[in-house]
Tab-separated table of C-alpha atoms in Angstrom:
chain	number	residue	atom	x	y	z
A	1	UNK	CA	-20.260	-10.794	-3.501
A	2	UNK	CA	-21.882	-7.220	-3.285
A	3	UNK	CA	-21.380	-4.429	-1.055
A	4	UNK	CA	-18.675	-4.776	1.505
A	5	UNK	CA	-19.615	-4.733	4.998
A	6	UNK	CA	-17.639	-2.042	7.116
A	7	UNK	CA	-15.539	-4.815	8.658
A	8	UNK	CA	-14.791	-5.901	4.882
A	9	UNK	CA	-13.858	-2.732	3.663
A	10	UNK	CA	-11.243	-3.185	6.451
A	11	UNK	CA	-9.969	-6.593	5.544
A	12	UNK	CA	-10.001	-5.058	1.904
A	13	UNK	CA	-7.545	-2.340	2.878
A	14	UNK	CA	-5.525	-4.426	4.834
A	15	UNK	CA	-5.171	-6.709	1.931
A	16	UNK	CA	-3.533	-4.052	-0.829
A	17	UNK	CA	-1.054	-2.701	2.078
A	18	UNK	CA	0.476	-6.233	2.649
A	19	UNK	CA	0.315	-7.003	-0.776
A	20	UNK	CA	0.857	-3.673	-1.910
A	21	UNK	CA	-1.965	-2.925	-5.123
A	22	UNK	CA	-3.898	-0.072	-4.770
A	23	UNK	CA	-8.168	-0.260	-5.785
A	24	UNK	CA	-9.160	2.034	-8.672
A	25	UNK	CA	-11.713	3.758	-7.287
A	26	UNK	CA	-14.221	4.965	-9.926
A	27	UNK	CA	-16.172	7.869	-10.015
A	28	UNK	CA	-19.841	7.014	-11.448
A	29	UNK	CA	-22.939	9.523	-11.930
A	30	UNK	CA	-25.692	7.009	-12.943
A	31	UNK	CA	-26.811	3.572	-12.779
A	32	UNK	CA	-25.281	2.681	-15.801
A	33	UNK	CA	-22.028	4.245	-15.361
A	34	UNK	CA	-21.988	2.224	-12.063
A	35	UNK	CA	-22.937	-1.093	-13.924
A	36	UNK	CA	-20.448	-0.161	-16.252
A	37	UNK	CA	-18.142	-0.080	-13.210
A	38	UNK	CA	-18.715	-3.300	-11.916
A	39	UNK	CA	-18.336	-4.711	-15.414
A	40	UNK	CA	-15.090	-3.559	-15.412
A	41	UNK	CA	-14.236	-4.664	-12.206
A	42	UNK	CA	-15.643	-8.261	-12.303
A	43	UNK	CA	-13.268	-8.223	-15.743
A	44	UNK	CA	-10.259	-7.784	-13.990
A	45	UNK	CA	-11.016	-10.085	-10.848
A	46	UNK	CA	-10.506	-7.215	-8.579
A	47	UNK	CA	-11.948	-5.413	-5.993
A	48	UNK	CA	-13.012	-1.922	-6.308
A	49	UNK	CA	-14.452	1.317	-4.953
A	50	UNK	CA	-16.993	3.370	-6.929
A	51	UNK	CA	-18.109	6.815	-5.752
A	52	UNK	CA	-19.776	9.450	-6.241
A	53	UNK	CA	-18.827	13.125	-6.226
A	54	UNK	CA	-21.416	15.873	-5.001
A	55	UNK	CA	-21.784	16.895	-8.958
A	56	UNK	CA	-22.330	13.276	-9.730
A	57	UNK	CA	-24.823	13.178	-6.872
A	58	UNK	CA	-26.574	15.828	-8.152
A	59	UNK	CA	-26.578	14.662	-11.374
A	60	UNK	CA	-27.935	11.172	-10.252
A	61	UNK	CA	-30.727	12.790	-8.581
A	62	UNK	CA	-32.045	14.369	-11.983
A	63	UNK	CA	-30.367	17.273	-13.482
A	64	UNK	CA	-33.377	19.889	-12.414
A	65	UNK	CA	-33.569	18.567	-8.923
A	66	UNK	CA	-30.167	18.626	-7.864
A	67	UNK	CA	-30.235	16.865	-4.646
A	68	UNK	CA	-26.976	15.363	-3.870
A	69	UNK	CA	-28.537	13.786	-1.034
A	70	UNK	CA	-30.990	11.772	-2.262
A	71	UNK	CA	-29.117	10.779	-5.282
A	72	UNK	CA	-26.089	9.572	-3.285
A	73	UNK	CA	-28.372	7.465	-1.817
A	74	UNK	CA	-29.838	6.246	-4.783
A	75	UNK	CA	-27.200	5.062	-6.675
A	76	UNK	CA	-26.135	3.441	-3.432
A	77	UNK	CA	-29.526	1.686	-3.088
A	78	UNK	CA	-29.336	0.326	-6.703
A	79	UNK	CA	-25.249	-0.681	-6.050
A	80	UNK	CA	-26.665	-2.654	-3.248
A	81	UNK	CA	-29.043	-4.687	-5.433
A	82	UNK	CA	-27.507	-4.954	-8.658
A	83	UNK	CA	-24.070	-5.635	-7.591
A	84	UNK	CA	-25.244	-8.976	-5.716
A	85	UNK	CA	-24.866	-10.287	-9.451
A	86	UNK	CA	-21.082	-9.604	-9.904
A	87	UNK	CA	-18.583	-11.973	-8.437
A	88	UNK	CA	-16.223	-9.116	-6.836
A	89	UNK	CA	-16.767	-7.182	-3.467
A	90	UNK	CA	-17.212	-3.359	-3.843
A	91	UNK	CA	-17.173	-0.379	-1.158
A	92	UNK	CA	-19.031	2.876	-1.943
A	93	UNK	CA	-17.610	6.416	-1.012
A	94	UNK	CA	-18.173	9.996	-1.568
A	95	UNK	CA	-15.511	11.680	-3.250
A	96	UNK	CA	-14.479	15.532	-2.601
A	97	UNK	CA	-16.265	17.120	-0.690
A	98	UNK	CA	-15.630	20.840	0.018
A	99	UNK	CA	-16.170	22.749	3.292
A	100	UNK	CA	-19.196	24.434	1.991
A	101	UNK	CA	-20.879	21.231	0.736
A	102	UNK	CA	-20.409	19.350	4.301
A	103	UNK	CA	-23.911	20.633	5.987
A	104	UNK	CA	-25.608	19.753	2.748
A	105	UNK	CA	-24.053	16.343	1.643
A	106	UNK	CA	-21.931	14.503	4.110
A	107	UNK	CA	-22.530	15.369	7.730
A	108	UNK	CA	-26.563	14.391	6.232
A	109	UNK	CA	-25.180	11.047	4.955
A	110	UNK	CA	-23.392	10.111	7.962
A	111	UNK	CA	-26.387	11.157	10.144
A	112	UNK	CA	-28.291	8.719	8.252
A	113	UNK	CA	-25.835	6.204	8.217
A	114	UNK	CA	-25.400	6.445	12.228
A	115	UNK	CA	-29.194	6.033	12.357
A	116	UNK	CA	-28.586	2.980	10.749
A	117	UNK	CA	-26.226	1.246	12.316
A	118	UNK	CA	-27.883	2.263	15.593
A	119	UNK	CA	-30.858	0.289	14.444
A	120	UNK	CA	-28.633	-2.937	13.550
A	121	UNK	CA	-28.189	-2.014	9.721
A	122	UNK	CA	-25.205	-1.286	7.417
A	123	UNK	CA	-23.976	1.772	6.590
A	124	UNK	CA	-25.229	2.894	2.784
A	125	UNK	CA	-21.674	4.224	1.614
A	126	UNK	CA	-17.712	2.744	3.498
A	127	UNK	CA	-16.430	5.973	2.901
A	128	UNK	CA	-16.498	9.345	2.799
A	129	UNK	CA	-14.223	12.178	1.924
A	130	UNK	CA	-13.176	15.472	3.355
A	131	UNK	CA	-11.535	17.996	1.046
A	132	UNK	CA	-9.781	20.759	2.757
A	133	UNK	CA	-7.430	21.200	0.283
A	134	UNK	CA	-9.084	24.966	0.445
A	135	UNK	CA	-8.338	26.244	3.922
A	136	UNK	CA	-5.647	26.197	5.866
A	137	UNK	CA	-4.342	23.047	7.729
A	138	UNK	CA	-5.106	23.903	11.006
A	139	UNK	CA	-8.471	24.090	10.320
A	140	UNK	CA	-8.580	21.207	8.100
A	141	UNK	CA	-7.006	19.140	10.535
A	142	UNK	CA	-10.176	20.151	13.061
A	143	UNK	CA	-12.661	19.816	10.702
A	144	UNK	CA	-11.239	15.773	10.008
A	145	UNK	CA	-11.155	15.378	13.764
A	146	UNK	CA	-15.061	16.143	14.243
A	147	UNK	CA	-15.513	14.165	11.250
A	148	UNK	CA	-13.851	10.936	12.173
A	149	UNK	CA	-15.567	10.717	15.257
A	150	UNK	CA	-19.135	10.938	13.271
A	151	UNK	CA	-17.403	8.238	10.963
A	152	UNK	CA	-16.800	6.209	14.011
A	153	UNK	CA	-20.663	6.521	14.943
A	154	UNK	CA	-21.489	5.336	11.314
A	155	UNK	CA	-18.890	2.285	10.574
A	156	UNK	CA	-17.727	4.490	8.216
A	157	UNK	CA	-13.908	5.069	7.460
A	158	UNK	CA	-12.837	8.998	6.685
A	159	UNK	CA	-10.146	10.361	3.485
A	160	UNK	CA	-8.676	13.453	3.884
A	161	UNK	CA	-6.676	15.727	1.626
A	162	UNK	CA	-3.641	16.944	3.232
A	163	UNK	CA	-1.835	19.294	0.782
A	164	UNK	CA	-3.182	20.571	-2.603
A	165	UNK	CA	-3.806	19.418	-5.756
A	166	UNK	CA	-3.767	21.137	-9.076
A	167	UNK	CA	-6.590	21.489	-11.420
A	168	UNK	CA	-10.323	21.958	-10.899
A	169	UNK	CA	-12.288	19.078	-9.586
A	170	UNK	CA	-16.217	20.578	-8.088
A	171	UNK	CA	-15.786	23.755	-7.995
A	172	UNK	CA	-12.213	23.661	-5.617
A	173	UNK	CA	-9.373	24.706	-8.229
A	174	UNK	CA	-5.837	25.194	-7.310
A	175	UNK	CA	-2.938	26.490	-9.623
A	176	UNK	CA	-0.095	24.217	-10.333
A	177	UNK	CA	2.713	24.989	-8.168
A	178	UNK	CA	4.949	24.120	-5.383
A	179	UNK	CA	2.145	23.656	-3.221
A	180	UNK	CA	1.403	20.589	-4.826
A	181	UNK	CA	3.921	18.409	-2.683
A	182	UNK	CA	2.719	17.985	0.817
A	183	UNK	CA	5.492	18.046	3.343
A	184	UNK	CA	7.153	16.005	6.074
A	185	UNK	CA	5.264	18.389	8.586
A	186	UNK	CA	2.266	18.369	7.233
A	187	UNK	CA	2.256	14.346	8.163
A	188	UNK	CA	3.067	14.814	11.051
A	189	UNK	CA	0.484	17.193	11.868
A	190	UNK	CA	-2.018	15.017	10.939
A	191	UNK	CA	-0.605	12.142	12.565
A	192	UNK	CA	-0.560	14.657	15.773
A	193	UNK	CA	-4.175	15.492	15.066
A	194	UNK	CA	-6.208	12.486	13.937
A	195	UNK	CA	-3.507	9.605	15.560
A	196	UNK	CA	-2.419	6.131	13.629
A	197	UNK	CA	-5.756	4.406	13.877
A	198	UNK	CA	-6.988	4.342	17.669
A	199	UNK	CA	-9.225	7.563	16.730
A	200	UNK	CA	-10.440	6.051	13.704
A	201	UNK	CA	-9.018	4.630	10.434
A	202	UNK	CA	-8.898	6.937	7.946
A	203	UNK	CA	-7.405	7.550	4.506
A	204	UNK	CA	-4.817	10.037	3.403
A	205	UNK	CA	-4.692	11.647	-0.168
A	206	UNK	CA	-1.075	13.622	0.526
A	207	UNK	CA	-0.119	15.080	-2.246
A	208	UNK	CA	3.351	14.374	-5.224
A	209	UNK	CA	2.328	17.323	-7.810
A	210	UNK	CA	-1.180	15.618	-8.332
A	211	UNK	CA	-3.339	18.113	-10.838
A	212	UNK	CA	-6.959	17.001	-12.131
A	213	UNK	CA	-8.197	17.354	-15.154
A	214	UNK	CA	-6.691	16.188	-18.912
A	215	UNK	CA	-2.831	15.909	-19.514
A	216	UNK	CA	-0.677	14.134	-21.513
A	217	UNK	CA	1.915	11.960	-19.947
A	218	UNK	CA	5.377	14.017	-18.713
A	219	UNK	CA	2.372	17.274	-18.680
A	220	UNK	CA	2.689	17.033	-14.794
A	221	UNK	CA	6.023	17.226	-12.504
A	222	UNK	CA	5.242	14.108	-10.457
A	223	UNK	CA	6.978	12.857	-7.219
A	224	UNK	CA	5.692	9.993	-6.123
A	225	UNK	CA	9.574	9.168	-3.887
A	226	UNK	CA	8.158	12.168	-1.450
A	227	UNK	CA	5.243	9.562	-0.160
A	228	UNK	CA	8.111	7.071	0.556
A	229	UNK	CA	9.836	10.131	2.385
A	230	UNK	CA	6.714	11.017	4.452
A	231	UNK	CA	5.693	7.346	5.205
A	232	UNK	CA	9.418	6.892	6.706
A	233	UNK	CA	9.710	10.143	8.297
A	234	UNK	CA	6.048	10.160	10.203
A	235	UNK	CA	6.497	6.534	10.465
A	236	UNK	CA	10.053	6.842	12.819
A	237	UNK	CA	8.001	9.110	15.030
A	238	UNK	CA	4.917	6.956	16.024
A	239	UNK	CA	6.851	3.739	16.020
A	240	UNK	CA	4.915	1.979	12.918
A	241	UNK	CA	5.992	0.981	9.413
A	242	UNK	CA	4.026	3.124	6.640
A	243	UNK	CA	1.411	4.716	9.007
A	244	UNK	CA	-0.612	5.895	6.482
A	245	UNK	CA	-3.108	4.217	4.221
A	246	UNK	CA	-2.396	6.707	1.236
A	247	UNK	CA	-4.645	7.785	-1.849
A	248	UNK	CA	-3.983	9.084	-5.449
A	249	UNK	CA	-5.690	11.775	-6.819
A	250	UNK	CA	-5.421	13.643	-10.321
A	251	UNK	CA	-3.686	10.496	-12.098
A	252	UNK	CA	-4.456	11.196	-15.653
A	253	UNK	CA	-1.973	11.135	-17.239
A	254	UNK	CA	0.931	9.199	-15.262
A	255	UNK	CA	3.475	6.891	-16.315
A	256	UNK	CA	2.839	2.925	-15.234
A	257	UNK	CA	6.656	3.908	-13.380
A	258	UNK	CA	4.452	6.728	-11.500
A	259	UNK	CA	2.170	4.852	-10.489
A	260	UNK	CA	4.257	1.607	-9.885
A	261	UNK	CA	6.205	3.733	-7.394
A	262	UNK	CA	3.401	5.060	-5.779
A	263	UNK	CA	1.702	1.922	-4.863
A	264	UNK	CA	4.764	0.902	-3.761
A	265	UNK	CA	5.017	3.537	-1.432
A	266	UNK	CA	1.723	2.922	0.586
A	267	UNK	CA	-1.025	4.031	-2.108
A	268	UNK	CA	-3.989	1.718	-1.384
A	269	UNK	CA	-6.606	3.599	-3.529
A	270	UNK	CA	-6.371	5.685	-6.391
A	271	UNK	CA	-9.251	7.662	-8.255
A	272	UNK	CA	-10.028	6.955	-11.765
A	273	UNK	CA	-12.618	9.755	-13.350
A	274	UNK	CA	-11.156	11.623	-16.022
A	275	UNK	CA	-9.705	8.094	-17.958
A	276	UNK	CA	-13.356	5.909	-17.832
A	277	UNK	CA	-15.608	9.445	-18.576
A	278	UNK	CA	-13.733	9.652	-22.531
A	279	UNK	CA	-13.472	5.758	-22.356
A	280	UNK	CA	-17.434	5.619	-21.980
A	281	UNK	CA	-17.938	8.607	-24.499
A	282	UNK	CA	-15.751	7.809	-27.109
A	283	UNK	CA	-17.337	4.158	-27.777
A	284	UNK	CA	-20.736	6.297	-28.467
A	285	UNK	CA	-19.601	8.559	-30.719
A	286	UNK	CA	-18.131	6.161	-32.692
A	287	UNK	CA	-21.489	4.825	-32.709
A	288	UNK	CA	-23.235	7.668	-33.782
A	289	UNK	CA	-20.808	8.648	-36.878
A	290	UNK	CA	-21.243	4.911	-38.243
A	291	UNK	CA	-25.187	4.709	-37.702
A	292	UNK	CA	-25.128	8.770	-38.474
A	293	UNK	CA	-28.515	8.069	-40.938
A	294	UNK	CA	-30.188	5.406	-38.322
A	295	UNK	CA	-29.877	7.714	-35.735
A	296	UNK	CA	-31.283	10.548	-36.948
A	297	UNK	CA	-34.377	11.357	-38.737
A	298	UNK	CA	-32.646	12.691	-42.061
A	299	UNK	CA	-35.224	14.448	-44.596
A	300	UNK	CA	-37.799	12.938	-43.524
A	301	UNK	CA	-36.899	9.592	-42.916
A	302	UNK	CA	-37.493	7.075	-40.265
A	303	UNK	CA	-33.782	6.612	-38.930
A	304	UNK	CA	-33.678	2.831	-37.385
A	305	UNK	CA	-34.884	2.065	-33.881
A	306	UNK	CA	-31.902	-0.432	-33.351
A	307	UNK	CA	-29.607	2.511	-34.189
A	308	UNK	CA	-30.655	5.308	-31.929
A	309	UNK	CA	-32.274	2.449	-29.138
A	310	UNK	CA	-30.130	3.699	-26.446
A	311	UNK	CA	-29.309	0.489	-25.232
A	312	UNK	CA	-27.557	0.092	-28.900
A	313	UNK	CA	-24.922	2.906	-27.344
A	314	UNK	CA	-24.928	2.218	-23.902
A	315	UNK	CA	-23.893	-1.474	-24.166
A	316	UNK	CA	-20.846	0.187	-25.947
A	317	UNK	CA	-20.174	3.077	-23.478
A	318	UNK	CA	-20.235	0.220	-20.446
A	319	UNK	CA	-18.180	-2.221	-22.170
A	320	UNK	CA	-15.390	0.855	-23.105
A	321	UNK	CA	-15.457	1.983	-19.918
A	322	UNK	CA	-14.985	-1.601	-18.641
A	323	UNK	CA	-12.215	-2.157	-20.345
A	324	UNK	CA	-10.394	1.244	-19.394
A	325	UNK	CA	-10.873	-0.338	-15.158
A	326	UNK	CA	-9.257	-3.577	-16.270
A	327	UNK	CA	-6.136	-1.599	-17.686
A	328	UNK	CA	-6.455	0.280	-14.488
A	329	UNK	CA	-6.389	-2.652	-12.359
A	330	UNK	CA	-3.572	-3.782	-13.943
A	331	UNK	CA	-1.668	-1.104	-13.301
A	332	UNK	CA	-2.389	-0.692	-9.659
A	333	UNK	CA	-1.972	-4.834	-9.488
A	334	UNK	CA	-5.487	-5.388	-8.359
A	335	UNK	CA	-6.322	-7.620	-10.860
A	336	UNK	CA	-6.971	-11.366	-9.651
A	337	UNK	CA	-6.630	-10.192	-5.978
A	338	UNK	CA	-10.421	-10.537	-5.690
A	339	UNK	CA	-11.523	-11.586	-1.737
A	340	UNK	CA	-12.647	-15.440	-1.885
């Protein structure tokens, strides 16, 4: 089904709030991460979101070149073609970016992406995010009104960050504390800043003692009840039933109960990185320390081509990290809820 049109990405979000599953949304650095994403999600029958974080854009546009521009737009170009051969419908966003990255990464993309739509095209990415985890909410707040109206411009749909969360994720780090639980009044700021939809869908990551980064279950003090409590309490004031369309960050690591409740409690999107990067790894390695002689060129040998072929490995890494999006999907109930 490919790409989902901006009025797509809208039916698809409207979709997991009235039947309440949340999309994995999985961050991918090259093309064959990304095909390894689709994979996945074509597994499960479910709908998805891939993205791209401005490392991962960098990354994608070679590792001396850097340019998070051009390689956000390149693994969106090849997304565009290759998923046409996978049976779900997929969105593209950008994940995280910081207020120092915005003149060099996402106020460029939308720019382009207005340019397109003003000459009768689609947008190359549904969504983008703004994380202003790092200043204070005031300004945070202003920043994600300015950007929501170049969103509008670009059929795009904005995510936020309204609170903190724990860990280091691009260069933004927080320590674990209680400023990982985003308040009552912090919703309604934003509610009082960026409205309930008539400025501009957008997506809120509010925060339950999220952390990024590698942890064993029980490692992290989550709350997933305070979304519930926020959704209710925001939700009195502007007259509408779970206002927000809510996202969950730094989920490595949570109980299926965590995340059951969390869905339940509005989350329509939750991002998957830390999980599918050792699920695409770990099938290599495995690879390597059985094949150790074909890989390599020991004493002067010849190793064996079908060893060390990197297709021989990557077929592994894609289908691993396949399978760790079909667990996912399971979790967040997205499985089988494909469009069509």
């Amino acid at each position: 089904m490919g790409i989902a049109t901006p009025e797509v990405y809208q039916e698809m979000i409207n979709r997991a709030k009235e039947r309440k599953f949340a999309y994995p949304a999985v961050n991918v650095t090259s093309s064959q991460t990304l095909t390894a994403a689709l994979r996945g999600f074509a597994e499960a029958e479910s709908d998805g979101i891939i993205q791209v974080s401005v490392g991962g854009a960098e990354y994608a546009s070679g590792s001396t070149i850097k340019d998070r521009v051009a390689g956000s737009l390149g693994l969106a170009a090849y997304a565009a073609e290759v998923a046409k051969n996978y049976p779900v419908t997929i969105a593209l966003h950008t994940d995280h970016c910081a207020k120092e990255n915005l003149d060099s990464w996402v106020r460029p993309l939308l720019a382009h992406e207005a340019e397109q739509v003003k000459n009768g095209g689609l947008p190359s990415f549904q969504s983008h995010m703004w994380d202003g985890s790092a200043v204070p909410l005031e300004e945070n707040l202003q920043i994600a009104e300015e950007l929501l109206e170049l969103s509008q411009a670009a059929k795009t749909i904005l995510e936020i960050e309204v609170g903190v969360v724990g860990g280091e994720e691009d260069g933004v780090s927080h320590e674990i504390n209680d400023k990982l639980y985003t308040t009552v009044e912090d919703g309604l700021a934003t509610v009082r800043a960026l409205g309930t939809g008539e400025k501009g869908r957008y997506l809120t990551a509010l925060t339950f003692g999220n952390v990024h980064g590698v942890y064993k279950p029980g490692a992290v003090k989550l709350r997933p009840e305070i979304l519930g409590e926020i959704q209710q309490a925001v939700g009195a004031e502007v007259g509408k039933e779970n206002p927000f369309d809510l996202v969950f960050h730094g989920g490595s690591g949570s109980t299926a109960e965590e995340v059951a409740l969390a869905v339940d409690n509005g989350v329509i999107k939750m991002n998957i990185d830390t999980d599918t990067q050792y699920a695409f790894t770990r099938p290599v390695v495995d690879h390597i320390f059985r094949n150790y002689d074909g890989v390599l060129k020991i004493d002067g040998e010849v190793g064996n081509k079908k060893a060390y072929d990197p297709r021989a490995w990557g077929k592994l890494a894609e289908a691993g990290m396949a399978q760790r999006i079909l667990e996912a999907s399971q979790w967040l109930r997205s499985a089988g809820q494909k469009l069509g």
